[in-house]
Short mmCIF file of C-alpha atoms and ligand atoms in Angstrom, two decimals:
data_model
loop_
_atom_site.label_atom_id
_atom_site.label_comp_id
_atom_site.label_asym_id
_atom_site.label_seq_id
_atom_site.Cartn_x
_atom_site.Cartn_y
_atom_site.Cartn_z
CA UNK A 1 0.00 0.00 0.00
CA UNK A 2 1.59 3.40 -1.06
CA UNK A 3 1.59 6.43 1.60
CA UNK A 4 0.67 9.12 -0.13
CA UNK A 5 1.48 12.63 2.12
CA UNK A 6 0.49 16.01 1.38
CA UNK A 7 1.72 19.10 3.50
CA UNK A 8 -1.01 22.01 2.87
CA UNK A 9 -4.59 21.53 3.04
CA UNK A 10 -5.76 24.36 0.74
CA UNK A 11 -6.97 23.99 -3.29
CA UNK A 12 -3.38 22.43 -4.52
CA UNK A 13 -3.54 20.09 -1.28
CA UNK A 14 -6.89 19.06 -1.35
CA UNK A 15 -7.36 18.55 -5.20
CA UNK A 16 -4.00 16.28 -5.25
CA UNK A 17 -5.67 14.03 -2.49
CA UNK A 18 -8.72 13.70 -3.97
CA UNK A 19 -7.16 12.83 -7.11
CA UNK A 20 -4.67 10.15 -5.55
CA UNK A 21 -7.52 9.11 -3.62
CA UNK A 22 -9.51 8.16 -7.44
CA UNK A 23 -6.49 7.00 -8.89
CA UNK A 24 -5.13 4.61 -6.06
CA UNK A 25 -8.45 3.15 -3.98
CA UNK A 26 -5.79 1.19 -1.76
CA UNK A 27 -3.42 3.94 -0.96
CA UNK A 28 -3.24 5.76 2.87
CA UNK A 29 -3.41 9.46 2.00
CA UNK A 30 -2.66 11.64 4.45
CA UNK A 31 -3.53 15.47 4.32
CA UNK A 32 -1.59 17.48 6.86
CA UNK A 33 -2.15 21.44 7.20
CA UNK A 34 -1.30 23.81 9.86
CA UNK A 35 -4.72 25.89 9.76
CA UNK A 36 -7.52 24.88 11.93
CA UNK A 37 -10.03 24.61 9.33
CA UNK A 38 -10.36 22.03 6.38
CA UNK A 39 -9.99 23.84 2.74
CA UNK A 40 -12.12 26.86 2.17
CA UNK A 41 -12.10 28.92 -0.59
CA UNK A 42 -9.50 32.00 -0.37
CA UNK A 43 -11.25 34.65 -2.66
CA UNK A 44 -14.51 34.32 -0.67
CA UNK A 45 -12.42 36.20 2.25
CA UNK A 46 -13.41 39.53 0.74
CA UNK A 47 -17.27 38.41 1.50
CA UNK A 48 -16.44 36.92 4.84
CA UNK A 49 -14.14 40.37 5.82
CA UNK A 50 -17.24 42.82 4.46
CA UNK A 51 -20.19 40.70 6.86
CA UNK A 52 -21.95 39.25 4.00
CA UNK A 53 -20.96 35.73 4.49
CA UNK A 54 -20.57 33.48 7.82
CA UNK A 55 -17.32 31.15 8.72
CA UNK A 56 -19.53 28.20 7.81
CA UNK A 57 -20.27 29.17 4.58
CA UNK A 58 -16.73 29.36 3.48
CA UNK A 59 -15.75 25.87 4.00
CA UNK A 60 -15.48 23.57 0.90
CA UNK A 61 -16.28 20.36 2.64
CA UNK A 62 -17.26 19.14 5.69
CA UNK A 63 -14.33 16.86 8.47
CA UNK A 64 -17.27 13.84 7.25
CA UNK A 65 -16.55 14.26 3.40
CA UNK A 66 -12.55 13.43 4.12
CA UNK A 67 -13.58 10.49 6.20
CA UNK A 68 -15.42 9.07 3.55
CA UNK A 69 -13.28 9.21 0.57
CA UNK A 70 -10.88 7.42 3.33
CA UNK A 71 -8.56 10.88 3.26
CA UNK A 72 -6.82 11.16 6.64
CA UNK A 73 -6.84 15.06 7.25
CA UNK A 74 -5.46 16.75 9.94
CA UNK A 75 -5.96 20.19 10.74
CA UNK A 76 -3.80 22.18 13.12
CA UNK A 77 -0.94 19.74 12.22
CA UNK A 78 2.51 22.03 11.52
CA UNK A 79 4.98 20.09 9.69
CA UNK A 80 8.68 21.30 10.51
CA UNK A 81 11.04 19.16 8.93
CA UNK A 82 11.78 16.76 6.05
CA UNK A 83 14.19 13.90 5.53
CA UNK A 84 14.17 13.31 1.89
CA UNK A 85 16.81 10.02 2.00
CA UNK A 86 14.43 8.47 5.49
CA UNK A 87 11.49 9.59 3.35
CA UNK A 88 10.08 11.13 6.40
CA UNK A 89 8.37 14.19 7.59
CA UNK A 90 8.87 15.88 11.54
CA UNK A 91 5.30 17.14 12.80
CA UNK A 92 5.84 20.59 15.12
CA UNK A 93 3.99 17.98 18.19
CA UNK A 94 7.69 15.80 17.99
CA UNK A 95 6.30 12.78 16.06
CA UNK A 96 7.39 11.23 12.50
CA UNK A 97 5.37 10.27 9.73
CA UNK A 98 6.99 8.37 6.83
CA UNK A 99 6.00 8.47 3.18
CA UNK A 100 6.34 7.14 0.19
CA UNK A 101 5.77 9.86 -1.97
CA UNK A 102 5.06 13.95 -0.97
CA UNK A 103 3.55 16.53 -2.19
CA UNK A 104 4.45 20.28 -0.76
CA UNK A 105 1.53 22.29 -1.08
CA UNK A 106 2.36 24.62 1.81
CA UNK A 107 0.77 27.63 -0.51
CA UNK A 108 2.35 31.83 0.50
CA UNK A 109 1.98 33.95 2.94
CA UNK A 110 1.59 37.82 2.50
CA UNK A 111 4.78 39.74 2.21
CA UNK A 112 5.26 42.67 4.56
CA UNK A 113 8.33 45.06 3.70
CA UNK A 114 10.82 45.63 6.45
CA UNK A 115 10.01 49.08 7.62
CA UNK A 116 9.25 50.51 10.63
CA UNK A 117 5.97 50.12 12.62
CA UNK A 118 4.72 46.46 10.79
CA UNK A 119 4.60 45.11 13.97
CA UNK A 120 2.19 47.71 15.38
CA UNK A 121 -1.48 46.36 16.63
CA UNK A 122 -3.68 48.06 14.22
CA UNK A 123 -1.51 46.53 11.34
CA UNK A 124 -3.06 43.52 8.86
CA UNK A 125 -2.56 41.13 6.05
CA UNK A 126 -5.06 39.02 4.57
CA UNK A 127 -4.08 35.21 3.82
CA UNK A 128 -6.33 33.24 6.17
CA UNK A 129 -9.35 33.06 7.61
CA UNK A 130 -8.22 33.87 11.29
CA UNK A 131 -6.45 36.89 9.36
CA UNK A 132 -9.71 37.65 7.86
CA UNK A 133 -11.65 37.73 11.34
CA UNK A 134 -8.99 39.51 13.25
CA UNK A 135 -9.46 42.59 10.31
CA UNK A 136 -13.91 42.23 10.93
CA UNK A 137 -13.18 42.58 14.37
CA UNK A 138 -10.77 45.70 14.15
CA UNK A 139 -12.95 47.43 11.47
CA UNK A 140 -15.87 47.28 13.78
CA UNK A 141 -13.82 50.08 15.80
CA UNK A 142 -12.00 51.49 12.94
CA UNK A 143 -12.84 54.60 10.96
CA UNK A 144 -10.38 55.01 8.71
CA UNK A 145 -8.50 51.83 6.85
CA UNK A 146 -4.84 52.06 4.58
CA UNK A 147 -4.62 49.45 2.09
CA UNK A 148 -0.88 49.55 0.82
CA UNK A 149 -0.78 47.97 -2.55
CA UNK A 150 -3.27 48.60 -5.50
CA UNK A 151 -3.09 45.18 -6.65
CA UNK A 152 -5.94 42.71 -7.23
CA UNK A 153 -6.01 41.35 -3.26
CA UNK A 154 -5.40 45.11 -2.37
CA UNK A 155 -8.43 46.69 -4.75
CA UNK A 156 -10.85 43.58 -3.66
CA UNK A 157 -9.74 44.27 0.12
CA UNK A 158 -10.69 47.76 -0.47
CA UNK A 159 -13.72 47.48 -1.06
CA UNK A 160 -14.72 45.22 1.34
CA UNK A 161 -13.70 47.45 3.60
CA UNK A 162 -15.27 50.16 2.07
CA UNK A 163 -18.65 47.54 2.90
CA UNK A 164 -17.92 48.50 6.76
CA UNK A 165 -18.32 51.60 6.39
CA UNK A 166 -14.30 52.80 6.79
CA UNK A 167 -12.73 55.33 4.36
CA UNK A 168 -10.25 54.15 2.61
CA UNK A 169 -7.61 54.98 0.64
CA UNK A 170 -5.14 52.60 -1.58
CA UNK A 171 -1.52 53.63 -1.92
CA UNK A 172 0.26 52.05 -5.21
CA UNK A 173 4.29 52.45 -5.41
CA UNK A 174 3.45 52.05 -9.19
CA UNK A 175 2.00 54.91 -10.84
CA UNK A 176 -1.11 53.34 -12.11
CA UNK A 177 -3.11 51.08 -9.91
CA UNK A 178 -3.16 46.95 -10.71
CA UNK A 179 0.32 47.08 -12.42
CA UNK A 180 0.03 43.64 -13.04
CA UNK A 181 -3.11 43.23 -15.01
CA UNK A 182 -3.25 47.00 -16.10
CA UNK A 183 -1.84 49.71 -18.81
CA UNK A 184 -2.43 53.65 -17.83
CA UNK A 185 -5.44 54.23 -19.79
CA UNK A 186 -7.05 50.82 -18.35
CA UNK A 187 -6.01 51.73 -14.74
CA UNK A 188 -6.94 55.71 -15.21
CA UNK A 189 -10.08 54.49 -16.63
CA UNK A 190 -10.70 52.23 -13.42
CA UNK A 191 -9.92 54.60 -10.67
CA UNK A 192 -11.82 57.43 -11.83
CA UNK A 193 -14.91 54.59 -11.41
CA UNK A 194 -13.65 53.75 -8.32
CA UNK A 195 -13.35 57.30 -6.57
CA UNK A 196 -16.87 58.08 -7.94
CA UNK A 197 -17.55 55.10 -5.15
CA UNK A 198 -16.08 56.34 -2.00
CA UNK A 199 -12.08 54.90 -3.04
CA UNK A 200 -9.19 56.99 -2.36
CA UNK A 201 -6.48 56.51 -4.22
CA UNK A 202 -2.31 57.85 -4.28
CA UNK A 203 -0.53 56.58 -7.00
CA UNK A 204 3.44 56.64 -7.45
CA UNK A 205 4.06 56.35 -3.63
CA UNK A 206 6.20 54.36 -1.59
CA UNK A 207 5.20 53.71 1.74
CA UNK A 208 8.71 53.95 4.14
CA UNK A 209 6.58 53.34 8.09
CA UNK A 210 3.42 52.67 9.95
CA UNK A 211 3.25 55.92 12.69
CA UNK A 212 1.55 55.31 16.17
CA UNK A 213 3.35 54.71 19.17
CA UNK A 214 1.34 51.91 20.66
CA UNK A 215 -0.98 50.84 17.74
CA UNK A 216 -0.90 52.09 13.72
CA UNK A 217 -2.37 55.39 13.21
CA UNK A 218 -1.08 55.84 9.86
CA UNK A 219 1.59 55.58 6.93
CA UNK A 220 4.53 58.11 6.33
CA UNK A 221 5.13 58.23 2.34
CA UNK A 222 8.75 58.56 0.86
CA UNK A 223 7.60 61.99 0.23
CA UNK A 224 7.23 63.07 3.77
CA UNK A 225 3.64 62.79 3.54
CA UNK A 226 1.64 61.09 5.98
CA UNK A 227 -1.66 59.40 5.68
CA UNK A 228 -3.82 58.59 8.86
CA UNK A 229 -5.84 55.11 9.28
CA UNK A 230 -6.17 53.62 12.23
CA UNK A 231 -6.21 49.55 10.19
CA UNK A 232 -3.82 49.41 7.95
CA UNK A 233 -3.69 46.26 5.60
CA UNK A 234 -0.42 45.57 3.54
CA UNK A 235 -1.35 43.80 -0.06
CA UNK A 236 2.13 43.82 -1.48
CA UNK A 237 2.49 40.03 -3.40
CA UNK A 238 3.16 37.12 -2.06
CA UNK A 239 5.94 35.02 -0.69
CA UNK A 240 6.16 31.19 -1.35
CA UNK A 241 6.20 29.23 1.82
CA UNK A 242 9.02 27.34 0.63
CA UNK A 243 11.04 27.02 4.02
CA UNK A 244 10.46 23.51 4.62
CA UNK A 245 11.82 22.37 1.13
CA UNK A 246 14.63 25.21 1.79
CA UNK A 247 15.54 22.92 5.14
CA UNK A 248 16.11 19.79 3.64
CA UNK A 249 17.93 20.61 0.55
CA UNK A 250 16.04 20.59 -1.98
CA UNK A 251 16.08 23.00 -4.88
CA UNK A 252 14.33 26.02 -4.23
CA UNK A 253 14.48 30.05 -5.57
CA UNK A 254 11.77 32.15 -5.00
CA UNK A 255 9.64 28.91 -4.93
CA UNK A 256 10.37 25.25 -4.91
CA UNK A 257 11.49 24.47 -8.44
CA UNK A 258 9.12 22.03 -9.76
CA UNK A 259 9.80 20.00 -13.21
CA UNK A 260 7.41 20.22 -15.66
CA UNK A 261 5.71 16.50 -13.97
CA UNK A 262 6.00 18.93 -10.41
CA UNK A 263 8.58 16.60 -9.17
CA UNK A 264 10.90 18.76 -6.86
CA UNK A 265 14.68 17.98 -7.08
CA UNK A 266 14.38 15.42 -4.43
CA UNK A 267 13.47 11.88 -5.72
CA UNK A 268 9.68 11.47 -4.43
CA UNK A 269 8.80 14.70 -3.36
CA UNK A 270 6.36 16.68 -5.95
CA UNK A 271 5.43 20.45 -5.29
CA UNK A 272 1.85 22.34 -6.50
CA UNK A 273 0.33 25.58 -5.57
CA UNK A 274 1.42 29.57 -5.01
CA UNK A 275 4.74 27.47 -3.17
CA UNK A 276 6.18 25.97 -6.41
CA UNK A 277 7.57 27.76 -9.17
CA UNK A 278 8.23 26.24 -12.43
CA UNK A 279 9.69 27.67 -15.27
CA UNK A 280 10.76 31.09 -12.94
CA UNK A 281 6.78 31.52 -12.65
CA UNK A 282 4.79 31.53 -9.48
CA UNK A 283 1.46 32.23 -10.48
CA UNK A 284 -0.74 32.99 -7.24
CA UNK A 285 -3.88 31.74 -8.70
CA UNK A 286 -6.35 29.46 -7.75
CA UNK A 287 -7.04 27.77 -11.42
CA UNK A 288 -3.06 27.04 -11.75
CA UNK A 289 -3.11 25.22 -8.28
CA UNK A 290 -5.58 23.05 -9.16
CA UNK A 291 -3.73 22.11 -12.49
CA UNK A 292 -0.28 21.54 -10.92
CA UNK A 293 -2.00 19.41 -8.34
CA UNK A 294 -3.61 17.12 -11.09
CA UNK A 295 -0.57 17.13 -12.67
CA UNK A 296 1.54 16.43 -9.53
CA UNK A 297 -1.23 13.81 -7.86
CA UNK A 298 -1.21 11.92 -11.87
CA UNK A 299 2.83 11.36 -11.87
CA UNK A 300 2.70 10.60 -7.96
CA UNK A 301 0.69 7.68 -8.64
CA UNK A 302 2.22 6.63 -11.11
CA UNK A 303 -0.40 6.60 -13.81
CA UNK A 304 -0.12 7.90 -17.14
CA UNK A 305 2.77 10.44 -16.89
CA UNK A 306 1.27 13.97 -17.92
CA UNK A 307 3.53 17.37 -17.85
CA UNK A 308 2.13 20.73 -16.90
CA UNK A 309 1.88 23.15 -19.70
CA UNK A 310 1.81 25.69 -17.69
CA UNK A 311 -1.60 28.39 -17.48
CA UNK A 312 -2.67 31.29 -19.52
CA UNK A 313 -2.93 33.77 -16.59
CA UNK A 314 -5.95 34.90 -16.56
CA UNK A 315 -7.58 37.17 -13.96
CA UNK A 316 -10.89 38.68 -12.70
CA UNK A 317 -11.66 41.61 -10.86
CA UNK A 318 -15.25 42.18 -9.73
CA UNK A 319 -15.88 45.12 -8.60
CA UNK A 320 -18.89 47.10 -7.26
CA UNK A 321 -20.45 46.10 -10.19
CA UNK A 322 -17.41 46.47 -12.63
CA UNK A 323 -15.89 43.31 -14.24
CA UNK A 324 -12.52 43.29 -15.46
CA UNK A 325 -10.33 40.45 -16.98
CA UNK A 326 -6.46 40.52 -17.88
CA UNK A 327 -5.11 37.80 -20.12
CA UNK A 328 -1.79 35.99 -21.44
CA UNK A 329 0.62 38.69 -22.10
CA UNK A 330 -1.74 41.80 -21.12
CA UNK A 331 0.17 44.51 -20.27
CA UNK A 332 3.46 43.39 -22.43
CA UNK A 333 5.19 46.77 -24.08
CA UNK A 334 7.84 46.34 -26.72
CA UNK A 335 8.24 47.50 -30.59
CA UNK A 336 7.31 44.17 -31.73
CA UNK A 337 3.91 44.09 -30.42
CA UNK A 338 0.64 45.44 -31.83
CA UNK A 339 -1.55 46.65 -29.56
CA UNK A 340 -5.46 47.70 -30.62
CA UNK A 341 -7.72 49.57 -27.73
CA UNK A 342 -11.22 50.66 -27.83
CA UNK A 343 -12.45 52.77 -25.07
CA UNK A 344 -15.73 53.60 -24.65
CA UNK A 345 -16.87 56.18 -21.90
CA UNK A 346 -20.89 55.80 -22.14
CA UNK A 347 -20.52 52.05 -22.32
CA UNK A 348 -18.25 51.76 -19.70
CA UNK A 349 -15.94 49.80 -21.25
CA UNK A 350 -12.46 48.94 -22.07
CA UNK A 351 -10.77 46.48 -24.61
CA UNK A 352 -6.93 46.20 -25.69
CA UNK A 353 -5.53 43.39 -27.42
CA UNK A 354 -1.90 42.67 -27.78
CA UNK A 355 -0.95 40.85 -30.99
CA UNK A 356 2.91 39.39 -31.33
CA UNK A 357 3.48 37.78 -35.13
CA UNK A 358 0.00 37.64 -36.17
CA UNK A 359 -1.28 35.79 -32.95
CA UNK A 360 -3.06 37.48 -30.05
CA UNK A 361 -0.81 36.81 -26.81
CA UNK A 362 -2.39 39.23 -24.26
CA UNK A 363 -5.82 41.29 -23.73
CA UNK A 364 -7.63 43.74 -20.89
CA UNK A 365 -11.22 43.53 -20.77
CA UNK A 366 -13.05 46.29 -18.65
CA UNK A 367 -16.79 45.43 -18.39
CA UNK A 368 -17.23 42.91 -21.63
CA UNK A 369 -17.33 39.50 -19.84
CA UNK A 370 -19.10 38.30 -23.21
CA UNK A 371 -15.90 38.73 -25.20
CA UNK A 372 -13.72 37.24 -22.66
CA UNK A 373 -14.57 33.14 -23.52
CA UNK A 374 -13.56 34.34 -27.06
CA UNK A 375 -10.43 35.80 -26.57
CA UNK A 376 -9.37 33.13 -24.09
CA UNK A 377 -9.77 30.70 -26.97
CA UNK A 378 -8.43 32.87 -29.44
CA UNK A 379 -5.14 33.26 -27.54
CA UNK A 380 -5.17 29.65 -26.81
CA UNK A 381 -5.25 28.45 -30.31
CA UNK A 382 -2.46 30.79 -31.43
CA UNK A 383 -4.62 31.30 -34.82
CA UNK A 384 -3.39 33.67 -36.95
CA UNK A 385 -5.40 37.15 -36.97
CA UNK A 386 -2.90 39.40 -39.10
CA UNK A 387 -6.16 39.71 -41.74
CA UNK A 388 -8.28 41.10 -39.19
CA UNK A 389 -6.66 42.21 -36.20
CA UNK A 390 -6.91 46.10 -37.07
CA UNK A 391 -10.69 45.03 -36.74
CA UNK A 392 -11.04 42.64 -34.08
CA UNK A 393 -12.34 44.46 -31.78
CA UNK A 394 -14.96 46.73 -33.83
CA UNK A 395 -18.49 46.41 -33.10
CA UNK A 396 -19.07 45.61 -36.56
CA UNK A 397 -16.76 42.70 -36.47
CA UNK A 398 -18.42 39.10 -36.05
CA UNK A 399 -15.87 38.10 -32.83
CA UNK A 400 -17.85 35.19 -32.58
CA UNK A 401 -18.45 33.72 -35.88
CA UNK A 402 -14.31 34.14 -36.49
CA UNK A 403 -13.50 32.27 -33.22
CA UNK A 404 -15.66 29.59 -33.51
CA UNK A 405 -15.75 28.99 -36.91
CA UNK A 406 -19.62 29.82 -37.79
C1 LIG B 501 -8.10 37.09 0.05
C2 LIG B 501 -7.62 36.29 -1.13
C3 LIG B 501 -8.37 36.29 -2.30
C4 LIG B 501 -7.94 35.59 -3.42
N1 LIG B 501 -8.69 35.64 -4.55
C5 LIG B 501 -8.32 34.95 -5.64
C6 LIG B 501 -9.11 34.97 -6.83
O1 LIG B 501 -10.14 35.64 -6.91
N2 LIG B 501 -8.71 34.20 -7.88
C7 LIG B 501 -7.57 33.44 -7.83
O2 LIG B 501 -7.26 32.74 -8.78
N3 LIG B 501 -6.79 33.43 -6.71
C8 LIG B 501 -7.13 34.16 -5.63
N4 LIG B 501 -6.35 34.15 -4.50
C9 LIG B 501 -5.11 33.33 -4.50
C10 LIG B 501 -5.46 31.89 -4.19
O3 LIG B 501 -6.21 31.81 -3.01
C11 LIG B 501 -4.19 31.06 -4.10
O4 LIG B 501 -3.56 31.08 -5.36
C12 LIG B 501 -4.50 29.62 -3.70
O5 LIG B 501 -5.08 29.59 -2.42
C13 LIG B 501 -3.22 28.78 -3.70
O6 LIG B 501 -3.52 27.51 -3.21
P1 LIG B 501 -2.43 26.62 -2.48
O7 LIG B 501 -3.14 25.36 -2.13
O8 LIG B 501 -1.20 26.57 -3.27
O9 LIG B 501 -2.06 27.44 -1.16
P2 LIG B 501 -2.92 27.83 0.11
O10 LIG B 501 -4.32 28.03 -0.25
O11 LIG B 501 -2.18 28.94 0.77
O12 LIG B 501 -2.82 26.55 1.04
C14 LIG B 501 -1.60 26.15 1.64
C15 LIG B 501 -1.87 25.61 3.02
O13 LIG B 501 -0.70 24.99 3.52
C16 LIG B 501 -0.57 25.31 4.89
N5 LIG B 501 0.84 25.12 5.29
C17 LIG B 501 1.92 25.85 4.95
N6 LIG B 501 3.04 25.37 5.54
C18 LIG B 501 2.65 24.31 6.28
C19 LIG B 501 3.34 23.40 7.15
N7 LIG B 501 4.66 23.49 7.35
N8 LIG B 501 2.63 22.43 7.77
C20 LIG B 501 1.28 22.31 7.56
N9 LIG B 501 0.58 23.14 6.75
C21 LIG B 501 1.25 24.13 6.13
C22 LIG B 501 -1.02 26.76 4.93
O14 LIG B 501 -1.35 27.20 6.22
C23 LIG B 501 -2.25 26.68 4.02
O15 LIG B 501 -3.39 26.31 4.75
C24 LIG B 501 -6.75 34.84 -3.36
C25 LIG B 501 -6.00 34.83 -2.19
C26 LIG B 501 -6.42 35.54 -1.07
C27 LIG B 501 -5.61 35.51 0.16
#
């Protein structure tokens, strides 16, 4: 019987042991994760932080669902050492567990830059649930919330916030918000929206402390300037938990390098999730986790070998109403590229494509969620659009009936 283990109970965790679970009925797998709470879903924190959901509803599946696909989970377990050659594993309590074959799906945790003040009470991040519920409980005495970093998790966090009732303002070291998924016109586009809600925004700003003497009361800006808040949330990217792989030697840069069949440089030992990296990516998204897990759990059991081709990033912001995606290559800049935006102002919306050699590799899509299936697939398929990619995003152009054929 193999002995399947898995450190990290979240979406890569669960998903691999599930999957080992269907392809090996006689193997133990064991599912070992440091939180209290079996998997729940990460980007439902936002709904959780703003009151509109309940602990309970955020859980994925119950402690009876891992009993009965014969999954032996357990929560509040720390792992805090591996022994890759006595294919073992040291829990935090003192005892060892031995495998045959591991997966590391110990996920990130927020990154925090080393300034002064972090430490302050008053001072958040948002990762985990407990984080989540220690930030409801603050806000509820709060007037005035900081979110430093205008990313995705920082814009979402906003506005949940925002839900409490706090003013809030974002500060981006970048000088457009959601650098990442973003050009200028797309982000200028966005936060004019977004102060027309309540959001404050300052752009091109790095934050160098957190003031207060005995809890936060603010942020002091490279400029001098200082901002008050009395919560103050840092959403500044993420940072692979990669320490236990780091420990026992195997290969690991920002993340534990993974192969392209997830196996780690130590014979045995896989990696999935925001901890691995493979191919210098780390990609911080839930849809990516699952595939390196099915791709990690397939090769761990030995079935029909599979390699991960890696995933289009793809990413959507829903906000008060708004609805923006980013894809592939969307806010790639060089001379080689062809890039074709529409903006329309009474429509609310926002397209760019980016087009490299005839093929799309990369669009922004502000408020068209009907276009976005179709661009997916046309970036997918690598088809060549150098006919019609002056028109490709006209009105009068037939998206459709070019992408799929009819
Ligand atoms: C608020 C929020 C909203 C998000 N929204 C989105 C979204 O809308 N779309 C999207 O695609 N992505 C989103 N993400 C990112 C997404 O949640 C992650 O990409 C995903 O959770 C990664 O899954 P994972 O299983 O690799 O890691 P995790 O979900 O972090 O799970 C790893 C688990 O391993 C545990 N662990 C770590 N070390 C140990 C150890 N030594 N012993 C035992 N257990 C350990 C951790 O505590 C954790 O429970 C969001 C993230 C956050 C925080």
């Amino acid at each position: 019987m193999t002995r399947y283990v898995i450190v990290g109970g979240g979406v890569a965790g669960t998903t691999a042991a599930q999957n080992l679970r269907r392809l090996d009925p006689s193997a133990a797998v064991t599912l070992l994760g440091d939180e209290p709470y079996p998997y729940y879903f990460r980007p439902k924190l936002w709904e959780f932080l703003a009151g509109k959901l309940e602990e309970s509803a955020l859980v994925f599946h119950p402690m009876e669902w891992y009993a009965s696909q014969k999954i032996d989970l357990r929560v509040k377990t720390k792992v805090s050492g591996i022994q890759p050659t006595a294919h073992s594993l040291t829990l935090a309590a003192g005892a060892t567990l031995p495998y045959d074959r591991l997966l590391l799906a110990t996920g990130a945790s927020c990154f925090v830059p080393d300034i002064p003040g972090v430490k302050l009470p008053g001072v958040f991040v948002l990762r985990t649930l407990q984080d989540a519920a220690a930030m409801r409980a603050e806000a509820a005495r709060c007037r005035r919330a900081i979110v430093v970093g205008g990313g995705l998790l920082g814009l979402e966090t906003a506005h949940a916030l925002c839900a409490l009732n706090l003013d809030v303002t974002v500060v981006e070291i970048m000088p457009h918000l959601l650098p990442r998924q973003l050009d200028r016109e797309g982000a200028q586009f966005l936060q004019t929206r977004l102060e027309s809600m309540g959001l404050k925004f300052i752009t091109g700003a790095r934050t160098m402390a957190v003031t207060g003497e005995s809890a936060a009361t603010g942020i002091r800006l490279e400029d001098g300037r200082e901002v008050p808040g009395d919560l103050v949330l840092f959403s500044a990217g993420i940072v692979p938990r990669a320490e236990l792989a780091r420990d026992a030697g195997i290969e690991v840069k920002k993340g534990i390098i993974a192969g392209p069949s997830m196996q780690t440089s130590a014979a045995d030992i896989f990696a999935a999730g925001d901890a691995a990296e493979v191919e210098g990516r780390i990609y911080g998204l839930v849809t990516p986790a699952i595939e390196q897990a099915r791709v990690a759990s397939q090769n761990m059991a030995g079935a029909e070998q599979t390699a991960y081709p890696g995933t289009m990033p793809s990413a959507t912001l829903k906000l008060l109403g708004m609805d923006l995606t980013s894809l592939g290559e969307a806010t790639a800049e060089d001379a080689a590229l062809t890039v074709r935006r529409v903006l329309d102002e009474k429509a609310g919306t926002y397209k760019k494509i980016i087009v490299r050699d005839g093929v799309v590799v990369g669009a922004i899509l502000l408020n068209d969620a009907l276009t976005v299936p179709l661009l997916k697939q046309l970036i997918a398929s690598k088809r060549d659009v150098s006919q019609v990619q002056d028109r490709l995003l006209d009105e009068a152009f037939d998206l459709k009936a070019f992408v799929v054929g009819k």
